[in-house]
């Protein structure tokens, strides 16, 4: 028995239970997919499922990764001199509010861009008119809070260094990025 | 993409607490096979070797992956959070299907073959049961979105890893990840759109979300079974407490291992692991604050700024959220005027009651929540006639079920069947008033059903007839 298992392992690449579990998973998925064929809209469901498979890795991820790399590159490029690292790196004070605003848009975009107006009206008796303004205000508030936090942090850092010298001194070079 | 099982580890087994590096030691259990540096291949060996040699540009352990935070530990932290919380979302989702009453064919989709759930009479107590169930399902589902995204971010290099597989086992496992990732994102996307009444997808939400849920459930269980030992090992490799005390300047990459997650050429950290966890947790907290109000109600409702149910359609006794307007349901004022009457059937002969007659019957008042599948709920004080009294009047004092018909002709919820316990509960009402005044047209004037712990859409509005069916 042991020899048989190790032979299968050598051939297949994992324990036979691995194969059994995965076959069970595919059988269940296949059965569920087959059940949807009773619905005339099944091709649309399939298309949406396939879109979901690539939705993060090939769509969302490239967008936010590119945005983040642009941000770090720009912050690096606009330093007054190459040698000085900023007293407090600004990157996370931009990242956090941008990420939060982006997350809220991702979750609540139907209301923000007023999509599905008819079904919304039928279900609630209201329009989606307030959401864009609300999202913009929340975004503004997030950036404002972040700016205040950055100012406080910068002030504290300046104050901490003031007694030892005059004004901000270059920090030991720790990071390539701000 | 989530991590497939690494190849059968050619290196010394890493026992808890020891961090052995590639080729550093050799143990008896593996020394007889391959040399420590060479990964093992399944059948057909030649094919996998050839595949590995022919690496397309850009794939493999590319230097493009720069984040020093990616690694098995961070991935496992996100994984552990999802392992604990996703089962709650799954179970509440399945319970909601049962709450819709599959025994009457009114759960959607109706015919699910072998994916039928064990049937039982949905309880009527506590009255907030369905409210809790859907609040958890939708609320937790939304709150976990940042964690799911963080988990996907943490493993994205795996998608581009080279070779894509070294055995048949790895090929099959990678295919199952399409079901796992597709499943969770499909469920999130359809659920999100449904809570906001944006039927962009053009198919039945219920059908798609139910079967999509099963696909995800299977892939999730198998993924956990395969990955649990890896997760536990990775979680033990670093101390959470220490990480939470480590600042950005002292943040270094995890040691390189076989998982392909750790960057080969990492940039300096721009954020600590503590900071990254705080960002994800902060995102989840932000969503919680903006979501919880639609379920909790009261003053917290005002915090649900971006959700449909953060708003009320006005002030006054009828100023609470509506599920479907009278206009949308095509309820003509003439149908609900003085000519309206309720028909009770199932007894020896039909009984007709107009609104005057109903108001003349003993009135009962109950404070009950109405909770929708979309997660929102509102608690109001309802007054009307007990369904049990109407059943007695019809001549069927202990019905097996009650079929409720609305004046609404077109909608999917123009009718509903109630279980015996839902008909006979002392707080189960044909409500005529809410908060002391007549129901508004949008809330179901002249009469609506309100039953404890019943899914919102089954609390039929604009009721036309009740058919009490014998057990």
PDB file of N, CA and C in Angstrom, chain A residues 10-14 18-19 21-22 25-26 28-29 31 35-36 41 44-45 48-49 52-53 56-57 61 64 69 89 92 95 103-104 107-108 110 115-116 119-120 122-127 130-131 134 177, chain B residues 1 8 42-43 64-66 111-114 152-153 156 159 167-169 172-173 176 178 182-183 185-186 192 196-198 201 211 214 222 270 287 290 305-309 311-313 322-325 328:
ATOM      1  N   UNK A  10       4.965   9.791  -7.105  1.00  0.00           N
ATOM      2  CA  UNK A  10       6.025  10.048  -8.065  1.00  0.00           C
ATOM      3  C   UNK A  10       5.466  10.374  -9.442  1.00  0.00           C
ATOM      4  N   UNK A  11       4.369   9.702  -9.784  1.00  0.00           N
ATOM      5  CA  UNK A  11       3.770   9.902 -11.098  1.00  0.00           C
ATOM      6  C   UNK A  11       2.967  11.191 -11.132  1.00  0.00           C
ATOM      7  N   UNK A  12       2.098  11.313 -10.143  1.00  0.00           N
ATOM      8  CA  UNK A  12       1.123  12.411 -10.145  1.00  0.00           C
ATOM      9  C   UNK A  12       1.707  13.691  -9.566  1.00  0.00           C
ATOM     10  N   UNK A  13       2.547  13.557  -8.575  1.00  0.00           N
ATOM     11  CA  UNK A  13       3.173  14.742  -7.993  1.00  0.00           C
ATOM     12  C   UNK A  13       2.628  15.126  -6.642  1.00  0.00           C
ATOM     13  N   UNK A  14       1.666  14.384  -6.137  1.00  0.00           N
ATOM     14  CA  UNK A  14       1.120  14.659  -4.802  1.00  0.00           C
ATOM     15  C   UNK A  14       0.413  13.403  -4.318  1.00  0.00           C
ATOM     16  N   UNK A  18      -5.015  14.213  -2.625  1.00  0.00           N
ATOM     17  CA  UNK A  18      -4.976  15.518  -3.290  1.00  0.00           C
ATOM     18  C   UNK A  18      -5.811  15.455  -4.567  1.00  0.00           C
ATOM     19  N   UNK A  19      -5.606  14.391  -5.327  1.00  0.00           N
ATOM     20  CA  UNK A  19      -6.336  14.213  -6.581  1.00  0.00           C
ATOM     21  C   UNK A  19      -7.831  14.021  -6.309  1.00  0.00           C
ATOM     22  N   UNK A  21      -9.634  14.964  -3.743  1.00  0.00           N
ATOM     23  CA  UNK A  21     -10.263  16.209  -3.275  1.00  0.00           C
ATOM     24  C   UNK A  21     -10.514  17.150  -4.444  1.00  0.00           C
ATOM     25  N   UNK A  22      -9.516  17.276  -5.312  1.00  0.00           N
ATOM     26  CA  UNK A  22      -9.674  18.208  -6.435  1.00  0.00           C
ATOM     27  C   UNK A  22     -10.720  17.717  -7.424  1.00  0.00           C
ATOM     28  N   UNK A  25     -13.983  18.649  -6.110  1.00  0.00           N
ATOM     29  CA  UNK A  25     -14.210  20.089  -6.296  1.00  0.00           C
ATOM     30  C   UNK A  25     -14.665  20.387  -7.726  1.00  0.00           C
ATOM     31  N   UNK A  26     -14.010  19.731  -8.710  1.00  0.00           N
ATOM     32  CA  UNK A  26     -14.403  19.967 -10.101  1.00  0.00           C
ATOM     33  C   UNK A  26     -15.771  19.368 -10.396  1.00  0.00           C
ATOM     34  N   UNK A  28     -18.263  19.027  -8.311  1.00  0.00           N
ATOM     35  CA  UNK A  28     -19.267  19.926  -7.726  1.00  0.00           C
ATOM     36  C   UNK A  28     -19.457  21.155  -8.604  1.00  0.00           C
ATOM     37  N   UNK A  29     -18.343  21.758  -9.017  1.00  0.00           N
ATOM     38  CA  UNK A  29     -18.424  22.952  -9.861  1.00  0.00           C
ATOM     39  C   UNK A  29     -19.119  22.622 -11.181  1.00  0.00           C
ATOM     40  N   UNK A  31     -21.258  20.247 -11.736  1.00  0.00           N
ATOM     41  CA  UNK A  31     -22.681  20.017 -11.510  1.00  0.00           C
ATOM     42  C   UNK A  31     -23.428  21.338 -11.324  1.00  0.00           C
ATOM     43  N   UNK A  35     -26.384  22.869 -13.656  1.00  0.00           N
ATOM     44  CA  UNK A  35     -27.695  23.280 -13.152  1.00  0.00           C
ATOM     45  C   UNK A  35     -28.118  24.635 -13.716  1.00  0.00           C
ATOM     46  N   UNK A  36     -27.124  25.512 -13.939  1.00  0.00           N
ATOM     47  CA  UNK A  36     -27.476  26.842 -14.463  1.00  0.00           C
ATOM     48  C   UNK A  36     -27.959  26.750 -15.909  1.00  0.00           C
ATOM     49  N   UNK A  41     -30.187  32.329 -19.387  1.00  0.00           N
ATOM     50  CA  UNK A  41     -29.107  33.317 -19.299  1.00  0.00           C
ATOM     51  C   UNK A  41     -27.762  32.711 -18.928  1.00  0.00           C
ATOM     52  N   UNK A  44     -24.374  34.211 -20.135  1.00  0.00           N
ATOM     53  CA  UNK A  44     -23.980  35.461 -19.481  1.00  0.00           C
ATOM     54  C   UNK A  44     -23.317  35.189 -18.131  1.00  0.00           C
ATOM     55  N   UNK A  45     -23.913  34.224 -17.396  1.00  0.00           N
ATOM     56  CA  UNK A  45     -23.323  33.879 -16.096  1.00  0.00           C
ATOM     57  C   UNK A  45     -21.897  33.393 -16.279  1.00  0.00           C
ATOM     58  N   UNK A  48     -19.568  36.246 -16.980  1.00  0.00           N
ATOM     59  CA  UNK A  48     -19.267  36.994 -15.744  1.00  0.00           C
ATOM     60  C   UNK A  48     -18.315  36.221 -14.841  1.00  0.00           C
ATOM     61  N   UNK A  49     -18.478  34.911 -14.819  1.00  0.00           N
ATOM     62  CA  UNK A  49     -17.573  34.113 -13.992  1.00  0.00           C
ATOM     63  C   UNK A  49     -16.143  34.206 -14.517  1.00  0.00           C
ATOM     64  N   UNK A  52     -14.679  37.364 -13.677  1.00  0.00           N
ATOM     65  CA  UNK A  52     -14.289  37.413 -12.267  1.00  0.00           C
ATOM     66  C   UNK A  52     -12.934  36.744 -12.058  1.00  0.00           C
ATOM     67  N   UNK A  53     -12.651  35.697 -12.857  1.00  0.00           N
ATOM     68  CA  UNK A  53     -11.378  34.989 -12.709  1.00  0.00           C
ATOM     69  C   UNK A  53     -10.209  35.942 -12.968  1.00  0.00           C
ATOM     70  N   UNK A  56      -9.314  40.563 -10.889  1.00  0.00           N
ATOM     71  CA  UNK A  56      -8.288  41.187 -10.051  1.00  0.00           C
ATOM     72  C   UNK A  56      -6.921  41.152 -10.713  1.00  0.00           C
ATOM     73  N   UNK A  57      -6.481  39.950 -11.077  1.00  0.00           N
ATOM     74  CA  UNK A  57      -5.081  39.804 -11.464  1.00  0.00           C
ATOM     75  C   UNK A  57      -4.720  40.514 -12.766  1.00  0.00           C
ATOM     76  N   UNK A  61      -5.440  44.734 -10.569  1.00  0.00           N
ATOM     77  CA  UNK A  61      -4.049  44.796 -10.087  1.00  0.00           C
ATOM     78  C   UNK A  61      -3.163  45.676 -10.960  1.00  0.00           C
ATOM     79  N   UNK A  64      -3.961  49.428 -10.171  1.00  0.00           N
ATOM     80  CA  UNK A  64      -3.494  50.046  -8.927  1.00  0.00           C
ATOM     81  C   UNK A  64      -1.976  49.947  -8.758  1.00  0.00           C
ATOM     82  N   UNK A  69       3.100  52.807  -8.546  1.00  0.00           N
ATOM     83  CA  UNK A  69       4.468  53.005  -9.006  1.00  0.00           C
ATOM     84  C   UNK A  69       4.654  54.415  -9.573  1.00  0.00           C
ATOM     85  N   UNK A  89       8.457  60.803   4.826  1.00  0.00           N
ATOM     86  CA  UNK A  89       8.016  60.422   3.488  1.00  0.00           C
ATOM     87  C   UNK A  89       6.513  60.652   3.325  1.00  0.00           C
ATOM     88  N   UNK A  92       2.819  57.426   2.040  1.00  0.00           N
ATOM     89  CA  UNK A  92       1.671  56.758   2.673  1.00  0.00           C
ATOM     90  C   UNK A  92       0.539  57.723   3.012  1.00  0.00           C
ATOM     91  N   UNK A  95      -1.132  57.498  -0.295  1.00  0.00           N
ATOM     92  CA  UNK A  95      -1.630  56.157  -0.575  1.00  0.00           C
ATOM     93  C   UNK A  95      -2.910  55.847   0.192  1.00  0.00           C
ATOM     94  N   UNK A 103     -11.406  52.221  -2.827  1.00  0.00           N
ATOM     95  CA  UNK A 103     -12.167  51.085  -2.299  1.00  0.00           C
ATOM     96  C   UNK A 103     -13.656  51.424  -2.237  1.00  0.00           C
ATOM     97  N   UNK A 104     -13.957  52.634  -1.763  1.00  0.00           N
ATOM     98  CA  UNK A 104     -15.363  53.032  -1.663  1.00  0.00           C
ATOM     99  C   UNK A 104     -15.993  53.141  -3.050  1.00  0.00           C
ATOM    100  N   UNK A 107     -16.790  49.646  -4.332  1.00  0.00           N
ATOM    101  CA  UNK A 107     -17.948  49.018  -3.694  1.00  0.00           C
ATOM    102  C   UNK A 107     -19.255  49.708  -4.062  1.00  0.00           C
ATOM    103  N   UNK A 108     -19.210  51.018  -4.145  1.00  0.00           N
ATOM    104  CA  UNK A 108     -20.469  51.753  -4.238  1.00  0.00           C
ATOM    105  C   UNK A 108     -20.632  52.516  -5.548  1.00  0.00           C
ATOM    106  N   UNK A 110     -22.228  51.856  -8.280  1.00  0.00           N
ATOM    107  CA  UNK A 110     -23.538  51.982  -8.944  1.00  0.00           C
ATOM    108  C   UNK A 110     -24.283  53.243  -8.525  1.00  0.00           C
ATOM    109  N   UNK A 115     -26.035  54.282 -11.818  1.00  0.00           N
ATOM    110  CA  UNK A 115     -26.302  53.160 -12.718  1.00  0.00           C
ATOM    111  C   UNK A 115     -27.480  52.358 -12.162  1.00  0.00           C
ATOM    112  N   UNK A 116     -28.351  51.891 -13.011  1.00  0.00           N
ATOM    113  CA  UNK A 116     -29.517  51.131 -12.572  1.00  0.00           C
ATOM    114  C   UNK A 116     -30.593  52.025 -11.969  1.00  0.00           C
ATOM    115  N   UNK A 119     -34.397  50.446 -11.662  1.00  0.00           N
ATOM    116  CA  UNK A 119     -34.607  49.445 -10.618  1.00  0.00           C
ATOM    117  C   UNK A 119     -34.422  50.064  -9.241  1.00  0.00           C
ATOM    118  N   UNK A 120     -33.515  51.020  -9.145  1.00  0.00           N
ATOM    119  CA  UNK A 120     -33.301  51.708  -7.874  1.00  0.00           C
ATOM    120  C   UNK A 120     -34.560  52.457  -7.455  1.00  0.00           C
ATOM    121  N   UNK A 122     -37.640  51.874  -8.478  1.00  0.00           N
ATOM    122  CA  UNK A 122     -38.716  50.926  -8.200  1.00  0.00           C
ATOM    123  C   UNK A 122     -38.580  50.333  -6.800  1.00  0.00           C
ATOM    124  N   UNK A 123     -37.334  50.114  -6.366  1.00  0.00           N
ATOM    125  CA  UNK A 123     -37.119  49.467  -5.079  1.00  0.00           C
ATOM    126  C   UNK A 123     -37.194  50.441  -3.916  1.00  0.00           C
ATOM    127  N   UNK A 124     -36.796  51.693  -4.142  1.00  0.00           N
ATOM    128  CA  UNK A 124     -36.669  52.597  -2.998  1.00  0.00           C
ATOM    129  C   UNK A 124     -37.580  53.815  -3.084  1.00  0.00           C
ATOM    130  N   UNK A 125     -38.096  54.116  -4.259  1.00  0.00           N
ATOM    131  CA  UNK A 125     -38.877  55.340  -4.428  1.00  0.00           C
ATOM    132  C   UNK A 125     -38.005  56.587  -4.426  1.00  0.00           C
ATOM    133  N   UNK A 126     -36.694  56.391  -4.597  1.00  0.00           N
ATOM    134  CA  UNK A 126     -35.773  57.530  -4.556  1.00  0.00           C
ATOM    135  C   UNK A 126     -34.845  57.512  -5.766  1.00  0.00           C
ATOM    136  N   UNK A 127     -34.073  58.596  -5.904  1.00  0.00           N
ATOM    137  CA  UNK A 127     -33.058  58.625  -6.961  1.00  0.00           C
ATOM    138  C   UNK A 127     -31.677  58.452  -6.311  1.00  0.00           C
ATOM    139  N   UNK A 130     -27.792  61.800  -4.510  1.00  0.00           N
ATOM    140  CA  UNK A 130     -26.815  62.307  -3.533  1.00  0.00           C
ATOM    141  C   UNK A 130     -25.452  61.611  -3.523  1.00  0.00           C
ATOM    142  N   UNK A 131     -25.332  60.423  -4.134  1.00  0.00           N
ATOM    143  CA  UNK A 131     -24.145  59.613  -3.841  1.00  0.00           C
ATOM    144  C   UNK A 131     -22.833  60.164  -4.388  1.00  0.00           C
ATOM    145  N   UNK A 134     -21.674  62.801  -2.060  1.00  0.00           N
ATOM    146  CA  UNK A 134     -21.234  62.211  -0.789  1.00  0.00           C
ATOM    147  C   UNK A 134     -19.862  61.562  -0.917  1.00  0.00           C
ATOM    148  N   UNK A 177      13.002  54.851  -1.990  1.00  0.00           N
ATOM    149  CA  UNK A 177      11.749  55.548  -2.238  1.00  0.00           C
ATOM    150  C   UNK A 177      11.470  56.495  -1.100  1.00  0.00           C
TER     151      UNK A 177
ATOM    152  N   UNK B   1      -4.081  35.376  -7.938  1.00  0.00           N
ATOM    153  CA  UNK B   1      -4.122  33.909  -7.855  1.00  0.00           C
ATOM    154  C   UNK B   1      -3.576  33.448  -6.524  1.00  0.00           C
ATOM    155  N   UNK B   8       6.731  18.795  -4.431  1.00  0.00           N
ATOM    156  CA  UNK B   8       7.173  17.992  -3.293  1.00  0.00           C
ATOM    157  C   UNK B   8       8.551  18.468  -2.893  1.00  0.00           C
ATOM    158  N   UNK B  42       6.879  15.488 -11.525  1.00  0.00           N
ATOM    159  CA  UNK B  42       6.008  14.344 -11.701  1.00  0.00           C
ATOM    160  C   UNK B  42       6.142  13.813 -13.129  1.00  0.00           C
ATOM    161  N   UNK B  43       5.240  12.919 -13.484  1.00  0.00           N
ATOM    162  CA  UNK B  43       5.253  12.367 -14.842  1.00  0.00           C
ATOM    163  C   UNK B  43       4.607  13.359 -15.804  1.00  0.00           C
ATOM    164  N   UNK B  64      10.470  42.283 -11.560  1.00  0.00           N
ATOM    165  CA  UNK B  64       9.421  43.303 -11.550  1.00  0.00           C
ATOM    166  C   UNK B  64       8.654  43.294 -10.218  1.00  0.00           C
ATOM    167  N   UNK B  65       8.651  42.169  -9.532  1.00  0.00           N
ATOM    168  CA  UNK B  65       7.957  42.115  -8.241  1.00  0.00           C
ATOM    169  C   UNK B  65       8.874  42.699  -7.195  1.00  0.00           C
ATOM    170  N   UNK B  66       8.530  43.880  -6.701  1.00  0.00           N
ATOM    171  CA  UNK B  66       9.480  44.599  -5.854  1.00  0.00           C
ATOM    172  C   UNK B  66       9.085  44.626  -4.385  1.00  0.00           C
ATOM    173  N   UNK B 111     -35.579  24.563  -8.476  1.00  0.00           N
ATOM    174  CA  UNK B 111     -35.142  23.185  -8.668  1.00  0.00           C
ATOM    175  C   UNK B 111     -33.623  23.150  -8.732  1.00  0.00           C
ATOM    176  N   UNK B 112     -33.006  22.666  -7.662  1.00  0.00           N
ATOM    177  CA  UNK B 112     -31.546  22.703  -7.598  1.00  0.00           C
ATOM    178  C   UNK B 112     -30.929  21.315  -7.622  1.00  0.00           C
ATOM    179  N   UNK B 113     -31.733  20.299  -7.925  1.00  0.00           N
ATOM    180  CA  UNK B 113     -31.194  18.944  -8.038  1.00  0.00           C
ATOM    181  C   UNK B 113     -30.580  18.477  -6.733  1.00  0.00           C
ATOM    182  N   UNK B 114     -29.356  17.973  -6.824  1.00  0.00           N
ATOM    183  CA  UNK B 114     -28.686  17.451  -5.628  1.00  0.00           C
ATOM    184  C   UNK B 114     -28.162  18.548  -4.720  1.00  0.00           C
ATOM    185  N   UNK B 152      -5.299  38.510  -2.592  1.00  0.00           N
ATOM    186  CA  UNK B 152      -5.003  38.350  -4.018  1.00  0.00           C
ATOM    187  C   UNK B 152      -3.743  39.130  -4.397  1.00  0.00           C
ATOM    188  N   UNK B 153      -3.598  40.330  -3.821  1.00  0.00           N
ATOM    189  CA  UNK B 153      -2.383  41.113  -4.090  1.00  0.00           C
ATOM    190  C   UNK B 153      -1.139  40.344  -3.628  1.00  0.00           C
ATOM    191  N   UNK B 156      -0.198  37.519  -6.144  1.00  0.00           N
ATOM    192  CA  UNK B 156      -0.283  37.741  -7.584  1.00  0.00           C
ATOM    193  C   UNK B 156       0.966  37.275  -8.352  1.00  0.00           C
ATOM    194  N   UNK B 159       0.782  33.875 -10.245  1.00  0.00           N
ATOM    195  CA  UNK B 159       0.119  33.714 -11.538  1.00  0.00           C
ATOM    196  C   UNK B 159       1.151  33.712 -12.659  1.00  0.00           C
ATOM    197  N   UNK B 167       4.202  19.101 -12.229  1.00  0.00           N
ATOM    198  CA  UNK B 167       3.545  17.790 -12.172  1.00  0.00           C
ATOM    199  C   UNK B 167       2.084  17.970 -12.556  1.00  0.00           C
ATOM    200  N   UNK B 168       1.442  16.857 -12.808  1.00  0.00           N
ATOM    201  CA  UNK B 168       0.009  16.894 -13.115  1.00  0.00           C
ATOM    202  C   UNK B 168      -0.755  17.464 -11.915  1.00  0.00           C
ATOM    203  N   UNK B 169      -0.303  17.112 -10.727  1.00  0.00           N
ATOM    204  CA  UNK B 169      -0.961  17.587  -9.509  1.00  0.00           C
ATOM    205  C   UNK B 169      -1.022  19.115  -9.483  1.00  0.00           C
ATOM    206  N   UNK B 172      -3.588  20.526 -12.056  1.00  0.00           N
ATOM    207  CA  UNK B 172      -4.974  20.410 -11.599  1.00  0.00           C
ATOM    208  C   UNK B 172      -5.251  21.405 -10.476  1.00  0.00           C
ATOM    209  N   UNK B 173      -4.266  21.542  -9.594  1.00  0.00           N
ATOM    210  CA  UNK B 173      -4.483  22.460  -8.477  1.00  0.00           C
ATOM    211  C   UNK B 173      -4.603  23.899  -8.961  1.00  0.00           C
ATOM    212  N   UNK B 176      -7.992  24.522 -10.213  1.00  0.00           N
ATOM    213  CA  UNK B 176      -8.987  24.704  -9.148  1.00  0.00           C
ATOM    214  C   UNK B 176      -8.954  26.128  -8.600  1.00  0.00           C
ATOM    215  N   UNK B 178      -8.773  28.716 -10.379  1.00  0.00           N
ATOM    216  CA  UNK B 178      -9.666  29.535 -11.210  1.00  0.00           C
ATOM    217  C   UNK B 178     -11.066  29.528 -10.605  1.00  0.00           C
ATOM    218  N   UNK B 182     -12.320  32.924  -9.182  1.00  0.00           N
ATOM    219  CA  UNK B 182     -13.511  33.307  -9.939  1.00  0.00           C
ATOM    220  C   UNK B 182     -14.740  33.250  -9.046  1.00  0.00           C
ATOM    221  N   UNK B 183     -14.819  32.207  -8.230  1.00  0.00           N
ATOM    222  CA  UNK B 183     -15.981  32.035  -7.346  1.00  0.00           C
ATOM    223  C   UNK B 183     -16.141  33.187  -6.382  1.00  0.00           C
ATOM    224  N   UNK B 185     -14.848  36.239  -6.411  1.00  0.00           N
ATOM    225  CA  UNK B 185     -15.069  37.549  -7.029  1.00  0.00           C
ATOM    226  C   UNK B 185     -16.433  37.608  -7.719  1.00  0.00           C
ATOM    227  N   UNK B 186     -16.896  36.489  -8.246  1.00  0.00           N
ATOM    228  CA  UNK B 186     -18.237  36.434  -8.841  1.00  0.00           C
ATOM    229  C   UNK B 186     -19.293  36.672  -7.754  1.00  0.00           C
ATOM    230  N   UNK B 192     -22.675  42.633  -4.475  1.00  0.00           N
ATOM    231  CA  UNK B 192     -22.550  44.088  -4.387  1.00  0.00           C
ATOM    232  C   UNK B 192     -23.580  44.786  -5.270  1.00  0.00           C
ATOM    233  N   UNK B 196     -27.342  47.088  -4.398  1.00  0.00           N
ATOM    234  CA  UNK B 196     -27.544  48.463  -4.879  1.00  0.00           C
ATOM    235  C   UNK B 196     -28.507  48.532  -6.063  1.00  0.00           C
ATOM    236  N   UNK B 197     -29.229  47.436  -6.293  1.00  0.00           N
ATOM    237  CA  UNK B 197     -30.284  47.388  -7.315  1.00  0.00           C
ATOM    238  C   UNK B 197     -29.766  47.710  -8.704  1.00  0.00           C
ATOM    239  N   UNK B 198     -28.485  47.378  -8.934  1.00  0.00           N
ATOM    240  CA  UNK B 198     -27.905  47.632 -10.250  1.00  0.00           C
ATOM    241  C   UNK B 198     -27.800  46.283 -10.958  1.00  0.00           C
ATOM    242  N   UNK B 201     -25.798  42.862 -14.687  1.00  0.00           N
ATOM    243  CA  UNK B 201     -25.407  41.550 -15.235  1.00  0.00           C
ATOM    244  C   UNK B 201     -26.477  40.911 -16.113  1.00  0.00           C
ATOM    245  N   UNK B 211     -25.623  29.192  -7.282  1.00  0.00           N
ATOM    246  CA  UNK B 211     -24.703  28.219  -7.884  1.00  0.00           C
ATOM    247  C   UNK B 211     -23.253  28.704  -7.797  1.00  0.00           C
ATOM    248  N   UNK B 214     -21.936  27.659  -4.518  1.00  0.00           N
ATOM    249  CA  UNK B 214     -21.533  26.251  -4.430  1.00  0.00           C
ATOM    250  C   UNK B 214     -20.173  26.030  -5.074  1.00  0.00           C
ATOM    251  N   UNK B 222     -11.436  22.656  -0.577  1.00  0.00           N
ATOM    252  CA  UNK B 222     -10.255  21.940  -1.051  1.00  0.00           C
ATOM    253  C   UNK B 222      -8.998  22.793  -0.858  1.00  0.00           C
ATOM    254  N   UNK B 270       8.416  50.732   1.895  1.00  0.00           N
ATOM    255  CA  UNK B 270       7.814  52.056   2.056  1.00  0.00           C
ATOM    256  C   UNK B 270       6.723  52.012   3.118  1.00  0.00           C
ATOM    257  N   UNK B 287     -15.490  50.242   5.807  1.00  0.00           N
ATOM    258  CA  UNK B 287     -16.684  49.649   5.199  1.00  0.00           C
ATOM    259  C   UNK B 287     -17.694  49.294   6.287  1.00  0.00           C
ATOM    260  N   UNK B 290     -19.595  52.297   7.274  1.00  0.00           N
ATOM    261  CA  UNK B 290     -20.499  52.783   6.231  1.00  0.00           C
ATOM    262  C   UNK B 290     -21.595  51.773   5.883  1.00  0.00           C
ATOM    263  N   UNK B 305     -23.721  56.090   4.413  1.00  0.00           N
ATOM    264  CA  UNK B 305     -23.845  57.230   3.498  1.00  0.00           C
ATOM    265  C   UNK B 305     -23.946  56.833   2.035  1.00  0.00           C
ATOM    266  N   UNK B 306     -23.366  55.700   1.690  1.00  0.00           N
ATOM    267  CA  UNK B 306     -23.292  55.362   0.270  1.00  0.00           C
ATOM    268  C   UNK B 306     -24.204  54.206  -0.105  1.00  0.00           C
ATOM    269  N   UNK B 307     -24.977  53.694   0.851  1.00  0.00           N
ATOM    270  CA  UNK B 307     -25.872  52.578   0.558  1.00  0.00           C
ATOM    271  C   UNK B 307     -27.320  53.062   0.440  1.00  0.00           C
ATOM    272  N   UNK B 308     -28.102  52.376  -0.402  1.00  0.00           N
ATOM    273  CA  UNK B 308     -29.490  52.791  -0.600  1.00  0.00           C
ATOM    274  C   UNK B 308     -30.259  52.914   0.721  1.00  0.00           C
ATOM    275  N   UNK B 309     -29.961  52.021   1.668  1.00  0.00           N
ATOM    276  CA  UNK B 309     -30.767  51.990   2.892  1.00  0.00           C
ATOM    277  C   UNK B 309     -30.203  52.851   4.010  1.00  0.00           C
ATOM    278  N   UNK B 311     -30.731  55.912   3.679  1.00  0.00           N
ATOM    279  CA  UNK B 311     -31.694  57.009   3.590  1.00  0.00           C
ATOM    280  C   UNK B 311     -33.086  56.482   3.873  1.00  0.00           C
ATOM    281  N   UNK B 312     -33.943  57.354   4.381  1.00  0.00           N
ATOM    282  CA  UNK B 312     -35.351  56.990   4.562  1.00  0.00           C
ATOM    283  C   UNK B 312     -36.164  57.847   3.606  1.00  0.00           C
ATOM    284  N   UNK B 313     -37.296  57.321   3.165  1.00  0.00           N
ATOM    285  CA  UNK B 313     -38.049  58.068   2.151  1.00  0.00           C
ATOM    286  C   UNK B 313     -38.863  59.221   2.735  1.00  0.00           C
ATOM    287  N   UNK B 322     -38.545  51.413   1.884  1.00  0.00           N
ATOM    288  CA  UNK B 322     -39.519  50.657   1.107  1.00  0.00           C
ATOM    289  C   UNK B 322     -38.756  49.605   0.314  1.00  0.00           C
ATOM    290  N   UNK B 323     -39.404  48.509   0.030  1.00  0.00           N
ATOM    291  CA  UNK B 323     -38.770  47.463  -0.761  1.00  0.00           C
ATOM    292  C   UNK B 323     -39.195  47.535  -2.220  1.00  0.00           C
ATOM    293  N   UNK B 324     -40.434  47.963  -2.435  1.00  0.00           N
ATOM    294  CA  UNK B 324     -40.957  48.089  -3.802  1.00  0.00           C
ATOM    295  C   UNK B 324     -42.094  49.090  -3.713  1.00  0.00           C
ATOM    296  N   UNK B 325     -42.077  50.096  -4.568  1.00  0.00           N
ATOM    297  CA  UNK B 325     -43.104  51.134  -4.470  1.00  0.00           C
ATOM    298  C   UNK B 325     -44.418  50.635  -5.073  1.00  0.00           C
ATOM    299  N   UNK B 328     -44.295  51.006  -8.775  1.00  0.00           N
ATOM    300  CA  UNK B 328     -43.550  49.949  -9.461  1.00  0.00           C
ATOM    301  C   UNK B 328     -44.353  48.658  -9.497  1.00  0.00           C
TER     302      UNK B 328
END
